[in-house]
GROMACS .gro file of C-alpha atoms in nm:
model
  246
    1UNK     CA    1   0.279   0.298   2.191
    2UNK     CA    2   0.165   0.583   2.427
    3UNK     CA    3   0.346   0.866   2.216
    4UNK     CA    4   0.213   1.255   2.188
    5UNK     CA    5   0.173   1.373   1.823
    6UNK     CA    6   0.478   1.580   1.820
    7UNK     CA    7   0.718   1.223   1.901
    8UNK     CA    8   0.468   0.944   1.789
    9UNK     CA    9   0.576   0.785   1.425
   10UNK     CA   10   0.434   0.892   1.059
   11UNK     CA   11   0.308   0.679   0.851
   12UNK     CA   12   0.165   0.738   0.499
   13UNK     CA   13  -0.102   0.467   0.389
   14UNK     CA   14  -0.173   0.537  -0.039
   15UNK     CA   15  -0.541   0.458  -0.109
   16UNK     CA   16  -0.651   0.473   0.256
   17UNK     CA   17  -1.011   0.530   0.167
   18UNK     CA   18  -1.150   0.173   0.150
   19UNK     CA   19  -1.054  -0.182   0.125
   20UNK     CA   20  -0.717  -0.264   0.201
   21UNK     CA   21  -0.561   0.043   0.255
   22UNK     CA   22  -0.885   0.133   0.495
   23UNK     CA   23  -0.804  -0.134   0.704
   24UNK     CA   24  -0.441  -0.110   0.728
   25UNK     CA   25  -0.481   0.262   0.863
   26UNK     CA   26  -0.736   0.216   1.096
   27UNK     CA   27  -0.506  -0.126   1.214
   28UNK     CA   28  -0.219   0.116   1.216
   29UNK     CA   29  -0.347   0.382   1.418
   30UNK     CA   30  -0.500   0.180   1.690
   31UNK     CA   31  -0.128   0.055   1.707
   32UNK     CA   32  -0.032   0.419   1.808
   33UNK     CA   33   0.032   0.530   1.488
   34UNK     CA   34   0.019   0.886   1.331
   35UNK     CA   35  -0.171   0.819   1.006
   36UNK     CA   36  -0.136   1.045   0.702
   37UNK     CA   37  -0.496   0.898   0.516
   38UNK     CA   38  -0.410   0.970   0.127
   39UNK     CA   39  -0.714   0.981  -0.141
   40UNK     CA   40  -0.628   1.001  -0.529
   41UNK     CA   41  -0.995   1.156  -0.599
   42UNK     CA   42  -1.267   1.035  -0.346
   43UNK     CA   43  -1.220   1.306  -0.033
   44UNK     CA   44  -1.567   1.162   0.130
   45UNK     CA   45  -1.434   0.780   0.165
   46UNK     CA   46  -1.092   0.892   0.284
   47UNK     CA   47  -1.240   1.089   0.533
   48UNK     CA   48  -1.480   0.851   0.683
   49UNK     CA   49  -1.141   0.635   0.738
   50UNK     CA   50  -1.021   0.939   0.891
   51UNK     CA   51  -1.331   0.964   1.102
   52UNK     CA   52  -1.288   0.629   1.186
   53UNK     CA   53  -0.951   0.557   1.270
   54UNK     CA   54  -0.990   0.889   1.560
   55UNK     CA   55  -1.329   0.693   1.678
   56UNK     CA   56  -1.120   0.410   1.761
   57UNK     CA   57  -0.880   0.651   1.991
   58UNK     CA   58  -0.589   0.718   1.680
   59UNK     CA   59  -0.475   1.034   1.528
   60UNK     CA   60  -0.425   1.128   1.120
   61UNK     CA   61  -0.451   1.409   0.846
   62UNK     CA   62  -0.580   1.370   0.513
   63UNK     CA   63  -0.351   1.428   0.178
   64UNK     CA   64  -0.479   1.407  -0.176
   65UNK     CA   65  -0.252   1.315  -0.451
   66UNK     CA   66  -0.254   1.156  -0.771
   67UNK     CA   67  -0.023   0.842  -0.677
   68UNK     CA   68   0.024   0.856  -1.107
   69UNK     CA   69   0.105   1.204  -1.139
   70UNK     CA   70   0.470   1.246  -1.077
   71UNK     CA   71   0.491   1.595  -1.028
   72UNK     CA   72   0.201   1.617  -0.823
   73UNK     CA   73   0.340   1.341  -0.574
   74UNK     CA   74   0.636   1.506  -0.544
   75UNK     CA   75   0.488   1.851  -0.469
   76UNK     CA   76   0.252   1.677  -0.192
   77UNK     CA   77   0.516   1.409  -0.037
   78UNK     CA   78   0.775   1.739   0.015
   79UNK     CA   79   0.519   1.926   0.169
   80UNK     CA   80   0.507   1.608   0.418
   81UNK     CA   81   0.883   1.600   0.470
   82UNK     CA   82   0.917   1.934   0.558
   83UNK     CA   83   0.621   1.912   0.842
   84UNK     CA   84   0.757   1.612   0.974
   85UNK     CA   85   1.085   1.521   0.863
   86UNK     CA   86   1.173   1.148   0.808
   87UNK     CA   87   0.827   0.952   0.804
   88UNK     CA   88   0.872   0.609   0.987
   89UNK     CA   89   0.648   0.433   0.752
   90UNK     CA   90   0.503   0.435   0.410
   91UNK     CA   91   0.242   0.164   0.283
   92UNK     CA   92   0.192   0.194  -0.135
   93UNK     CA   93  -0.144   0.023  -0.132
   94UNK     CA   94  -0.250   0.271  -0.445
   95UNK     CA   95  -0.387   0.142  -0.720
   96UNK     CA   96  -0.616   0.006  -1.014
   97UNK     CA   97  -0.747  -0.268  -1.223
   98UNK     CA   98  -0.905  -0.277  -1.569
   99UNK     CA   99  -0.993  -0.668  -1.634
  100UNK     CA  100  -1.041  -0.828  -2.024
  101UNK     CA  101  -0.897  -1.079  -2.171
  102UNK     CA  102  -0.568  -1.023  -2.364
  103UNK     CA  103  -0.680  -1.029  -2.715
  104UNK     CA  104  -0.966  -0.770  -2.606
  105UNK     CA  105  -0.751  -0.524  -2.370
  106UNK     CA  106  -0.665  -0.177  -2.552
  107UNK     CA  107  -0.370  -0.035  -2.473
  108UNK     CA  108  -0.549   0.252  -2.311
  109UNK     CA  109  -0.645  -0.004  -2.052
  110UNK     CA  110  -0.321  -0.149  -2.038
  111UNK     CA  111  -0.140   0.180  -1.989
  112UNK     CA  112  -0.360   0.312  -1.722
  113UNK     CA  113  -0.352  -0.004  -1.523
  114UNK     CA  114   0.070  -0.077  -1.562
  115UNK     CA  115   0.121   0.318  -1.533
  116UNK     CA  116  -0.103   0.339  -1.210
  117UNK     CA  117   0.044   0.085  -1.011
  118UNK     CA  118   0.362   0.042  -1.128
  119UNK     CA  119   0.494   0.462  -1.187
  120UNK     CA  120   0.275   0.457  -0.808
  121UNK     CA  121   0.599   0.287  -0.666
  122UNK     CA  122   0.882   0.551  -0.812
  123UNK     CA  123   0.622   0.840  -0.803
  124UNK     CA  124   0.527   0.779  -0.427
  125UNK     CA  125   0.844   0.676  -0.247
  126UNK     CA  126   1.126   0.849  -0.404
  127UNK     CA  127   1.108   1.189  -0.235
  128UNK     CA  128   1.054   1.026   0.085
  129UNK     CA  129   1.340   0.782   0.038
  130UNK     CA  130   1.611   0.996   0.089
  131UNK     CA  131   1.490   1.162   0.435
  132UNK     CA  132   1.418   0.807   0.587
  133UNK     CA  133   1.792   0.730   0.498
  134UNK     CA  134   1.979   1.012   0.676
  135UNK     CA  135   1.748   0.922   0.995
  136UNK     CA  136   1.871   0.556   0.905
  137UNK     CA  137   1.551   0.401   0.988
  138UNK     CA  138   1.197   0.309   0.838
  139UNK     CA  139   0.965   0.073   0.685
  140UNK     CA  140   0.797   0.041   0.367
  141UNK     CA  141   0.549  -0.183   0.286
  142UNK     CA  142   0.425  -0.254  -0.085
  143UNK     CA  143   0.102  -0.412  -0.163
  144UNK     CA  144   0.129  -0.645  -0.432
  145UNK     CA  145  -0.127  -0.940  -0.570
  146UNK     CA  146  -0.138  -1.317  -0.593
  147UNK     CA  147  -0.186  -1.204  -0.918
  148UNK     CA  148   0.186  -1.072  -0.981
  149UNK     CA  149   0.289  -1.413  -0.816
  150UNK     CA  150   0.074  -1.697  -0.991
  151UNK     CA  151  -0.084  -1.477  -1.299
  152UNK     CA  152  -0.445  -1.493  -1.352
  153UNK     CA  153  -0.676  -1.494  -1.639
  154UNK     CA  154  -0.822  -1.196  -1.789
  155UNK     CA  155  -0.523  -0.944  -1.594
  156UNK     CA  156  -0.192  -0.951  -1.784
  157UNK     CA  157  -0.219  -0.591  -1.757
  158UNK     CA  158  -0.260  -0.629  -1.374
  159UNK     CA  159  -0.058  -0.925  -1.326
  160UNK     CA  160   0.210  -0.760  -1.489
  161UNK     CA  161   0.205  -0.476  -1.297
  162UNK     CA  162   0.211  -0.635  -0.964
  163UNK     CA  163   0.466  -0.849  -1.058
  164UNK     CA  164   0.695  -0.573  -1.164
  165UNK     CA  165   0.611  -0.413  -0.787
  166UNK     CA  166   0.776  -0.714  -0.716
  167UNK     CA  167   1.068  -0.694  -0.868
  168UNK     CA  168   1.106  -0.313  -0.714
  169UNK     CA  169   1.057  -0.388  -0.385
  170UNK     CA  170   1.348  -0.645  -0.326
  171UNK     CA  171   1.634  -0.428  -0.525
  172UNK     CA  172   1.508  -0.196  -0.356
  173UNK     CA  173   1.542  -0.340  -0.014
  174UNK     CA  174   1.886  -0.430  -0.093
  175UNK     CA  175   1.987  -0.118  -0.141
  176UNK     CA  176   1.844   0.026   0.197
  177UNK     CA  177   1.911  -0.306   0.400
  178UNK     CA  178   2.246  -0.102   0.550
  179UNK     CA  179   2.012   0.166   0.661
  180UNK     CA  180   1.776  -0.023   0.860
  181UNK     CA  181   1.500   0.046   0.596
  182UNK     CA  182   1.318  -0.302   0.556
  183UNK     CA  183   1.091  -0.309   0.261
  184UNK     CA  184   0.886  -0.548   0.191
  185UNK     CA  185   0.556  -0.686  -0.038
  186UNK     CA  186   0.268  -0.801   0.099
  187UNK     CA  187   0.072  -1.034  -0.151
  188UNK     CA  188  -0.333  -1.074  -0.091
  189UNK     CA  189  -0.562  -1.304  -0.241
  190UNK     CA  190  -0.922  -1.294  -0.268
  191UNK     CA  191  -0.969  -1.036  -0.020
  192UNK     CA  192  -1.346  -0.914   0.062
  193UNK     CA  193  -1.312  -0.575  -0.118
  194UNK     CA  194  -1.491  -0.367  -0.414
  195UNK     CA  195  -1.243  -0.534  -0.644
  196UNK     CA  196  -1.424  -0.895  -0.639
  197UNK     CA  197  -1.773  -0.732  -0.604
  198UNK     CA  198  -1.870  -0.884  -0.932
  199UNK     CA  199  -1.641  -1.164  -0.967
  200UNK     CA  200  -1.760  -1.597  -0.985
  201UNK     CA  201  -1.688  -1.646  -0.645
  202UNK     CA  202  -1.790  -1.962  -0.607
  203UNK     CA  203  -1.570  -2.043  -0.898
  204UNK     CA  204  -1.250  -1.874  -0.802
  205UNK     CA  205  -1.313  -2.019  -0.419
  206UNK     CA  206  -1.224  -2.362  -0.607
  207UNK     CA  207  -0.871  -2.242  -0.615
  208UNK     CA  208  -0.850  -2.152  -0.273
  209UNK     CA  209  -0.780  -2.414   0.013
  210UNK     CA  210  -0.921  -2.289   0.282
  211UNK     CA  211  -1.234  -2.207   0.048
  212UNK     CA  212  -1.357  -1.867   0.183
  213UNK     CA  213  -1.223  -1.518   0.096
  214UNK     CA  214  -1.004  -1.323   0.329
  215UNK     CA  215  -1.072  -1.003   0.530
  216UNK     CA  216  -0.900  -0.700   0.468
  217UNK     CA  217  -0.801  -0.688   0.814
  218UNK     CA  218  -0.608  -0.987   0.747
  219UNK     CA  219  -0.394  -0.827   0.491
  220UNK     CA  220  -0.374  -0.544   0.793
  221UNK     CA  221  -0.219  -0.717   1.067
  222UNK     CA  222   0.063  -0.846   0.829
  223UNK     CA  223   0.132  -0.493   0.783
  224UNK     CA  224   0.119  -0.347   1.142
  225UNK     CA  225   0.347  -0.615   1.214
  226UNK     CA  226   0.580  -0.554   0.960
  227UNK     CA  227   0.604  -0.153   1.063
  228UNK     CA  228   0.673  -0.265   1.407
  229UNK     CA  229   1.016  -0.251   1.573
  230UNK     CA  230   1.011  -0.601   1.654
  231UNK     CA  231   1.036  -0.620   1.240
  232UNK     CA  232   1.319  -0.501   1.174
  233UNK     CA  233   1.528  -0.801   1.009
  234UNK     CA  234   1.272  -0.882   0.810
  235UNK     CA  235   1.383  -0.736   0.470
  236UNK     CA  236   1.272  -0.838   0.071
  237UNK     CA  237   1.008  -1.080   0.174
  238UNK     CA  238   0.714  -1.105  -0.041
  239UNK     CA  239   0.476  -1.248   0.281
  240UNK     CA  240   0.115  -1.375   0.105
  241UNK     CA  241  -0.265  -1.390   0.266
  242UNK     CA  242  -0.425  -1.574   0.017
  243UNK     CA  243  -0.593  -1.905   0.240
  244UNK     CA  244  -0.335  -2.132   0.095
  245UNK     CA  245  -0.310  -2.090  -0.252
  246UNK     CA  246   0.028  -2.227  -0.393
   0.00000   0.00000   0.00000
């Protein structure tokens, strides 16, 4: 995609400072990409993705946002529409985890982890829903979990929420299926992030056929592919990278 910045597409990656969401928005703008980089509260690690992402020859901004304040989403995605109209792509990576087992999990950890990711989905991509539709194109991409597939012990509270992104994404791709919006979830597995820094490995490897954890560049070429043109009947899929597990 050899586009200038005024004509090349916009996509906002949520939680683009490590992991995951690092990966996808590095993957994205080596793809040709114009990369909008949000943090939630850690400016350094968003903009070393930044710095990276223009090392390997791409181009992005930086936005902060708190993907669970409402208000303060909506302030910053408008702000976005009104520099660049109709973004092309949005990919809700955003969010948390609080792990305990369900007798032991207060409800403050239950609300901040189902509130996080789950208000992240409404809070993130309904002011930019409505400019993608009158341009009649786009892609969104949510980032799920095994976890909201199969469950998994010690994260109802996650589980739940990932689930219920689930459930969001596909009405919501049928409702913007006759505007050539796709939207789809992608679903990782043990992916070699901060979020499995402390976990039994070696125990939760058991589970996993191909018995190794996945890269989050993986997870990242999923989603390049699914913002591509070529994607575009590819709609309410929930596509996992999890090495096999059923």
């Amino acid at each position: 995609m050899q586009e200038n910045e005024k004509s090349q597409k916009k996509i906002l990656v949520t939680g683009a400072g490590s992991g995951i969401g690092r990966a996808i928005a590095i993957a994205a703008a080596k793809a040709g990409y114009y990369v909008i980089v949000h943090y939630g509260h850690r400016q350094e690690r968003a903009q070393e993705t930044l710095e990276m992402l223009q090392a390997a020859g791409g181009q992005g901004e930086l936005v902060q946002f708190d993907v669970g304040d409402r208000q303060g989403c909506k302030t910053a995605l408008d702000k976005i529409s009104e520099k660049y109209g109709a973004l092309w792509g949005v990919v809700s990576n955003a969010g948390v985890s609080k792990d305990d087992t369900f007798p032991a999990l207060s409800g403050e950890d239950w609300d901040r982890v189902v509130h996080t990711n789950l208000d992240s989905f409404y809070n993130v991509l309904q002011p930019l829903i409505m400019p993608m539709c009158r341009k009649k194109r786009g892609r969104i991409i949510v980032i799920s979990s095994v976890s909201g597939i199969t469950g998994n012990r010690g994260q109802t509270n996650y589980s739940a929420s990932k689930a219920g992104l689930i459930g969001a994404a596909k009405a919501l791709a049928v409702e913007l299926a006759s505007r050539s919006i796709t939207v789809n979830a992608i679903a990782p597995g043990i992916i070699e992030t901060e979020m499995i820094k402390d976990a039994p490995l070696e125990a939760i490897l058991q589970a996993v056929p191909m018995k190794r954890t996945g890269k989050p560049e993986e997870v990242a070429a999923l989603a390049v592919f699914l913002l591509s043109e070529d994607a575009g009947y590819i709609t309410r899929q929930v596509i996992s990278v999890n090495g096999g597990i059923i």
